[in-house]
XYZ file of C-alpha atoms in Angstrom:
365
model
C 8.267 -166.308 196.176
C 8.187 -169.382 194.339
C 9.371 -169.064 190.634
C 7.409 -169.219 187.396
C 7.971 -172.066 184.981
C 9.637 -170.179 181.957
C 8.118 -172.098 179.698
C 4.561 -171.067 180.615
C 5.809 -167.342 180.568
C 7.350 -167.933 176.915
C 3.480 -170.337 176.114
C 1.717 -166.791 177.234
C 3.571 -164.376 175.558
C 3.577 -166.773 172.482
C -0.393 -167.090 172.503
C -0.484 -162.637 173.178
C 1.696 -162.188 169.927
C -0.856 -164.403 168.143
C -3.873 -163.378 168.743
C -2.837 -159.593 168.761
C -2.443 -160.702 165.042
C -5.399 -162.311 164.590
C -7.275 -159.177 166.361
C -5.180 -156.654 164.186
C -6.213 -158.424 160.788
C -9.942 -158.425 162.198
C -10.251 -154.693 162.634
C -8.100 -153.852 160.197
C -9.451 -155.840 157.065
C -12.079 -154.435 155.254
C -14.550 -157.424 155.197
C -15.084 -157.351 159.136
C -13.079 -154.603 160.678
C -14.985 -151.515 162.249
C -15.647 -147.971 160.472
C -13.780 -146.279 163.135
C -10.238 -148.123 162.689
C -11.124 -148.199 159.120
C -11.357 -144.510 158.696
C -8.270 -143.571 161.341
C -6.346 -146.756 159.582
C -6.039 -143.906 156.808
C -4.104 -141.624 159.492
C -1.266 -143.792 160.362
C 2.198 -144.067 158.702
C 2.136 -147.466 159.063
C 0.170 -150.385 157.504
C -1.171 -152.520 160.611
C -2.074 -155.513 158.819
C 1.652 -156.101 157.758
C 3.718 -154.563 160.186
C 1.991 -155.739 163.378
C 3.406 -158.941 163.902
C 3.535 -159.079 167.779
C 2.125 -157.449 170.714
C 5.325 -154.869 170.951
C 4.457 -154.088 167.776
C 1.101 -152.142 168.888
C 3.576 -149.297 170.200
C 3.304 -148.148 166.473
C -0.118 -147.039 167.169
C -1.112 -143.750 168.863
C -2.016 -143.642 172.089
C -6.039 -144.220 172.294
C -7.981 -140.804 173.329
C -10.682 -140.316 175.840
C -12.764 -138.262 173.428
C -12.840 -141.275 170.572
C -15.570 -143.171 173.116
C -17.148 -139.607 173.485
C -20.638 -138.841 171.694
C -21.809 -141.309 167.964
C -22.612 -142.719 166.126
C -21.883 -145.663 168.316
C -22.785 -147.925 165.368
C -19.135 -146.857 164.309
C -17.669 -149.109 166.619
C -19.524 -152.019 165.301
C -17.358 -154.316 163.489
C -18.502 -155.374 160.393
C -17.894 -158.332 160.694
C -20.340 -158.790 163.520
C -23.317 -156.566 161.769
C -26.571 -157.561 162.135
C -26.265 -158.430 165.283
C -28.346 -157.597 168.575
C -25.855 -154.140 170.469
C -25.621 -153.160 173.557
C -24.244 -149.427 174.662
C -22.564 -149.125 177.957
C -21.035 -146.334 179.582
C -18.783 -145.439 181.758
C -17.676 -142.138 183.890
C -19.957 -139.002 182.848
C -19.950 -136.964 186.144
C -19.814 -134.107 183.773
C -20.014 -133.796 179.738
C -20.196 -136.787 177.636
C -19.740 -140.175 179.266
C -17.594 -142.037 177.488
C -19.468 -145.256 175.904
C -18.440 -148.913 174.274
C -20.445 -151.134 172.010
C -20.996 -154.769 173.506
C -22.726 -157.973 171.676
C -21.493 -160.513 173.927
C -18.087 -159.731 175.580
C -19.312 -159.072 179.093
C -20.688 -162.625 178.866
C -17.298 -164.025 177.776
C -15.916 -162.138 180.120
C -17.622 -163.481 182.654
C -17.691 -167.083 181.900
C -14.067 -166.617 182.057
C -14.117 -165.184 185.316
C -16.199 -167.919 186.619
C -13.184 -170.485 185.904
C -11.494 -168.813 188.639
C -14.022 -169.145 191.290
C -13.576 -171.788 193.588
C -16.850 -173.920 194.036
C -16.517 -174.270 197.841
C -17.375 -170.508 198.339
C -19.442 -170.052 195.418
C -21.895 -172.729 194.946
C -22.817 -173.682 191.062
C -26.295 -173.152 191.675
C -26.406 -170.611 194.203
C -28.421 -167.071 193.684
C -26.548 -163.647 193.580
C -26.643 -160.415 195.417
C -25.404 -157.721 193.090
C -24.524 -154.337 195.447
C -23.446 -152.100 192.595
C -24.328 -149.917 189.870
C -27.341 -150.044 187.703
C -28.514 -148.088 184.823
C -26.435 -147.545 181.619
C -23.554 -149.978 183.080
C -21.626 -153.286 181.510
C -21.717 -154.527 185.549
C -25.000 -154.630 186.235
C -25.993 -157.140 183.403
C -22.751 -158.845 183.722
C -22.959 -159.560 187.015
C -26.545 -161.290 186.573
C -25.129 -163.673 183.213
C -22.360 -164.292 186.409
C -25.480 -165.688 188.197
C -27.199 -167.230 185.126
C -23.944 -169.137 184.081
C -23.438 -170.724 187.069
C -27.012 -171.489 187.185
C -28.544 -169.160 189.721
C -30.878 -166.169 189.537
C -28.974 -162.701 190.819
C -31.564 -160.103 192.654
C -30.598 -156.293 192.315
C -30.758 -153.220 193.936
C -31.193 -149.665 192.040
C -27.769 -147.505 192.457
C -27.354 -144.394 190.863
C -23.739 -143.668 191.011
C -23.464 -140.316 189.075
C -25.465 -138.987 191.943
C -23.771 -139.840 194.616
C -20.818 -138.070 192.834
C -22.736 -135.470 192.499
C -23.634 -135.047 196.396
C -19.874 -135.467 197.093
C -18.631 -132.562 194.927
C -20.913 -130.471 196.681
C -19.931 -131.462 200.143
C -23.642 -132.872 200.470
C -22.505 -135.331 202.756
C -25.445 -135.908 204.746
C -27.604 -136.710 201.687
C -24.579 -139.311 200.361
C -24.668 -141.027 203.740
C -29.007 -141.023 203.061
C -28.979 -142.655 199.694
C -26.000 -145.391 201.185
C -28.746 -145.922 203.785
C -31.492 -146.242 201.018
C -28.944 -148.911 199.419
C -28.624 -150.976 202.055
C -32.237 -151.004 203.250
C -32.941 -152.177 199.529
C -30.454 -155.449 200.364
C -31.861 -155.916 203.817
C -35.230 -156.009 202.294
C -34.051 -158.734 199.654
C -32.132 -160.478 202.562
C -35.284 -160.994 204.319
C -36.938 -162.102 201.307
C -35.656 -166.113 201.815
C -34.319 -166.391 198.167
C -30.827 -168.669 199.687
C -28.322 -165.773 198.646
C -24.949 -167.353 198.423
C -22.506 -165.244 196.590
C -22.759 -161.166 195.715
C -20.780 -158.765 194.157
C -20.169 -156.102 196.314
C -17.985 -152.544 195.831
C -15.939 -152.145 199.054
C -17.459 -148.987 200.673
C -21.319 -150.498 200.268
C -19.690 -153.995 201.429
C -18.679 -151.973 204.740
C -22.035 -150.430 205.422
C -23.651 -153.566 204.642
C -21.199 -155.478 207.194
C -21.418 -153.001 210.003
C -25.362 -152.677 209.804
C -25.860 -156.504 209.263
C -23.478 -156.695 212.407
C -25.564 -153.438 214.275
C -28.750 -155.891 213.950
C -27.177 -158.433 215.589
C -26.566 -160.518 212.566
C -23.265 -160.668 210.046
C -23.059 -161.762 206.163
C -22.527 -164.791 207.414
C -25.404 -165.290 209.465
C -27.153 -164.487 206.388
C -25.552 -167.309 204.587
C -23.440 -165.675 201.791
C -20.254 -167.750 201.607
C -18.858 -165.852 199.009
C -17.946 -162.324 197.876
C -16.055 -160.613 194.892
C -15.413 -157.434 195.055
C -14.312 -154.082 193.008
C -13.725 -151.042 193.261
C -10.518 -148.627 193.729
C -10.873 -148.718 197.638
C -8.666 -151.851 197.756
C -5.925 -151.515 200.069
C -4.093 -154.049 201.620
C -5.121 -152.704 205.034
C -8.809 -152.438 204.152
C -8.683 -155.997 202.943
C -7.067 -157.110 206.210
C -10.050 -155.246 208.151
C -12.441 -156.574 205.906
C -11.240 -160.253 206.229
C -10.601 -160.339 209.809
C -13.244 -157.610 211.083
C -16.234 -157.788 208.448
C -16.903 -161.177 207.379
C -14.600 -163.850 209.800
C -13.121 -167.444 208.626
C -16.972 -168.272 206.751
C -16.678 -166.032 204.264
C -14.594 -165.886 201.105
C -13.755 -162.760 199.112
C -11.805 -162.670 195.892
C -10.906 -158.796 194.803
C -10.875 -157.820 191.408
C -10.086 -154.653 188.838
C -11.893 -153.948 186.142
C -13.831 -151.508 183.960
C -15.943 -151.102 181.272
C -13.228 -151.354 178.531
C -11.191 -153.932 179.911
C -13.136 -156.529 181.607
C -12.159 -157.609 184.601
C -8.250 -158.472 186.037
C -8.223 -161.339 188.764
C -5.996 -160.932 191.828
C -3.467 -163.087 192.260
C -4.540 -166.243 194.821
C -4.433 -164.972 198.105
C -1.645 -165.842 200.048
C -0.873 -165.095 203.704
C 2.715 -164.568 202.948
C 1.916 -161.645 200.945
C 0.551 -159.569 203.948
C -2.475 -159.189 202.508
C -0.839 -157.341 199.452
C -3.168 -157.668 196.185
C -1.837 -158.103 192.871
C -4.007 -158.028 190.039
C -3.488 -160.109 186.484
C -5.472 -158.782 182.801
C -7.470 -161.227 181.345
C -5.003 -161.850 178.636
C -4.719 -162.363 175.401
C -8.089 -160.515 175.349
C -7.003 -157.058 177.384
C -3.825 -156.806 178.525
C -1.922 -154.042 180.839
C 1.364 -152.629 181.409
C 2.998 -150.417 184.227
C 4.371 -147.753 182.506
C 6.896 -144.155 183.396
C 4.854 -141.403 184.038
C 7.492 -139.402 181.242
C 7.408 -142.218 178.806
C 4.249 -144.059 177.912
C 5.993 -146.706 175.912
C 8.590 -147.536 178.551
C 7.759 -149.938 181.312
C 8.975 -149.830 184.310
C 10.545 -152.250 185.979
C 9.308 -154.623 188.598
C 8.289 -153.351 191.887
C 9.005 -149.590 190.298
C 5.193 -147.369 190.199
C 3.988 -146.540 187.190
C 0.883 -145.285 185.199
C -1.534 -147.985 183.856
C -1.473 -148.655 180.322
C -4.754 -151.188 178.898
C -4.766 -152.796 175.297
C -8.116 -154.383 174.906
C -8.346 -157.403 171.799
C -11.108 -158.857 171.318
C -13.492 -159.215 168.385
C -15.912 -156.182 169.093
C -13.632 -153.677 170.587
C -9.479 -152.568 169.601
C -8.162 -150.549 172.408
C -4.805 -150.203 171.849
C -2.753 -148.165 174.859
C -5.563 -146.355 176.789
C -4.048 -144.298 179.518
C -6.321 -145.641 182.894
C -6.651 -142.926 185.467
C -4.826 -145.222 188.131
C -1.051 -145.860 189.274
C 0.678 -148.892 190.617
C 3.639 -151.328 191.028
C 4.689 -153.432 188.110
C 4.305 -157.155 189.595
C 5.929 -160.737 188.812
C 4.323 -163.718 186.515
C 2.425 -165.771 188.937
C 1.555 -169.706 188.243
C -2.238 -169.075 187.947
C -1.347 -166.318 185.773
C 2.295 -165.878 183.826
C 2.211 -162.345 182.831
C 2.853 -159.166 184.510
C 0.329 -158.055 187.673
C -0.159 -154.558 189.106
C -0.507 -154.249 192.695
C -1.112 -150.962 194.743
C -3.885 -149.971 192.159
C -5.431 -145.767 193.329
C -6.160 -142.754 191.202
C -3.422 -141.170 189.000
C -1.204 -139.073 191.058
C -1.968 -136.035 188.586
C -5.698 -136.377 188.701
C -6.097 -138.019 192.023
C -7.302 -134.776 193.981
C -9.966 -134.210 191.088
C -11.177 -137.382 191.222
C -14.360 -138.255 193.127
C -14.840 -142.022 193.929
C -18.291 -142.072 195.131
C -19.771 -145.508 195.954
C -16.288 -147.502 194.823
């Protein structure tokens, strides 16, 4: 494995410390900061705007709850520094109870325009349309997705996707009626395939990438016969064996897919570029400064473990509408290496909490 520059590693960490500053005095000061961290400000034994001086610093906080994103007002999240302007509410989870929600303005487009840095023009065309096989409804994906599209100056067609039921179906060993509305999925992007609208790229989760790929191929076609070039995927169905199949077995030398791992609070983490060496092992990289992770002991949420050790994912999200500081994710992995594309820690190995694993239903990711 070739080595990091230490200087870019020191650059990174140099520009995290900063603007973890610069996002502490923002939620934290009175003019613009948020009536949520305002109010729980008043909680802490510590005074954030002059004792957080870098990112290790953000230890000094609790760790974030679940049940803070449950129920309103949502307008409490708004910072306000940013009132006035247009909101959007997006959820995420809700199987059962409350589903927790976040307050957007305009980070899933900045998240996305950052994203699109990363993809390489060969495999997605600036100008090509979109396919997007995921979620719709109350979700940061759907419309992030399609500003994807728009930024890159295409038009992104959609398909309707209700994932809460197909959870739903699944906890109550409906499996006939799951495999149904997969079917009704697909037959929704066959119909838009057909439709001549020069698809290029798509976002695609990996189980409704499969079922596309195997009917496509049952038809006597393939996504490449159907001229997508390129694919980026997410989910939590990302093994290094399922990417092999996919590559090899699914889409052949024509295609290009990039994985990803993301969520509604964090954004989206690239994997690391894919490298044959690796065995087909995907490492994933935060967005940083704006979200940032950590691989952390299962015993001791402010420890991190060391590299190539599993731990429990720990996500600090910084940016202007939204202070997560230490979430506890639901997943596990292995603390990775800097890599040159991206000089901070990576997690590879990403699945379901160990504790929570067997109670968790993953539905159409």
């Amino acid at each position: 494995m070739a080595m990091v520059d230490s200087a870019k590693i020191a650059a990174a960490k140099d520009r995290l410390d900063q603007h973890t500053v610069e996002t502490i005095h923002w939620h934290f000061s009175p003019e613009t900061g948020s009536p949520f961290w305002l109010e729980k400000a008043k909680t802490f034994n510590f005074d954030p705007l002059k004792e957080v001086k870098s990112f290790e610093d953000l230890k000094k906080f609790p760790h974030f709850e679940d049940d803070w994103l449950r129920g309103g007002p949502i307008s409490r999240w708004v910072p306000k520094g940013l009132a006035g302007k247009p909101v959007y509410v997006f959820e995420t989870g809700g199987t059962t109870g409350l589903p927790k929600s976040r307050m957007v303005i305009e980070d899933h487009w900045i998240d996305y325009e950052e994203f699109s840095k990363t993809l390489d023009d060969k495999w997605f065309p600036p100008g090509s349309n979109w396919l997007m096989l995921g979620p719709s409804g109350p979700r940061r994906l759907r419309l992030a997705i399609e500003h994807l599209a728009q930024y890159r100056g295409g038009i992104c067609f959609c398909i309707d996707l209700d994932p809460r039921w197909v959870v739903k179906l699944l906890k109550q060993g409906r499996i006939k009626e799951a495999e149904d509305y997969k079917n009704h999925c697909i037959d929704q992007v066959l119909t838009i395939l057909k439709g001549g609208h020069d698809i290029k790229c798509a976002f695609m989760t990996p189980k409704l990438l499969e079922a596309l790929a195997l009917k496509l191929i049952d038809n006597g076609s393939s996504i490449a016969e159907e001229g997508i070039t390129g694919i980026f995927g997410g989910g939590t169905e990302f093994s290094p064996q399922w990417y092999r199949y996919c590559c090899e077995e699914l889409l052949g030398p024509d295609v290009f897919m990039t994985p990803t791992y993301g969520n509604t609070l964090m954004g989206l983490a690239c994997s690391k570029p894919f490298d044959p060496a690796d065995n087909y092992k995907i490492t994933y990289h935060a967005p940083q400064p704006r979200a940032a992770i950590e691989v952390v002991d299962f015993k001791d949420y402010n420890k991190v473990v060391d590299y190539g050790q599993t731990g429990r994912v720990k996500l600090y999200t910084m940016t202007k509408e939204l202070f997560v500081p230490g979430f506890m994710e639901r997943d596990e992995g292995e603390r990775e290496l800097p890599c040159d594309k991206f000089p901070w820690d990576g997690i590879s190995g990403t699945r379901p909490f160990h504790e929570i694993a067997k109670s968790t239903t993953v539905g159409v990711y």
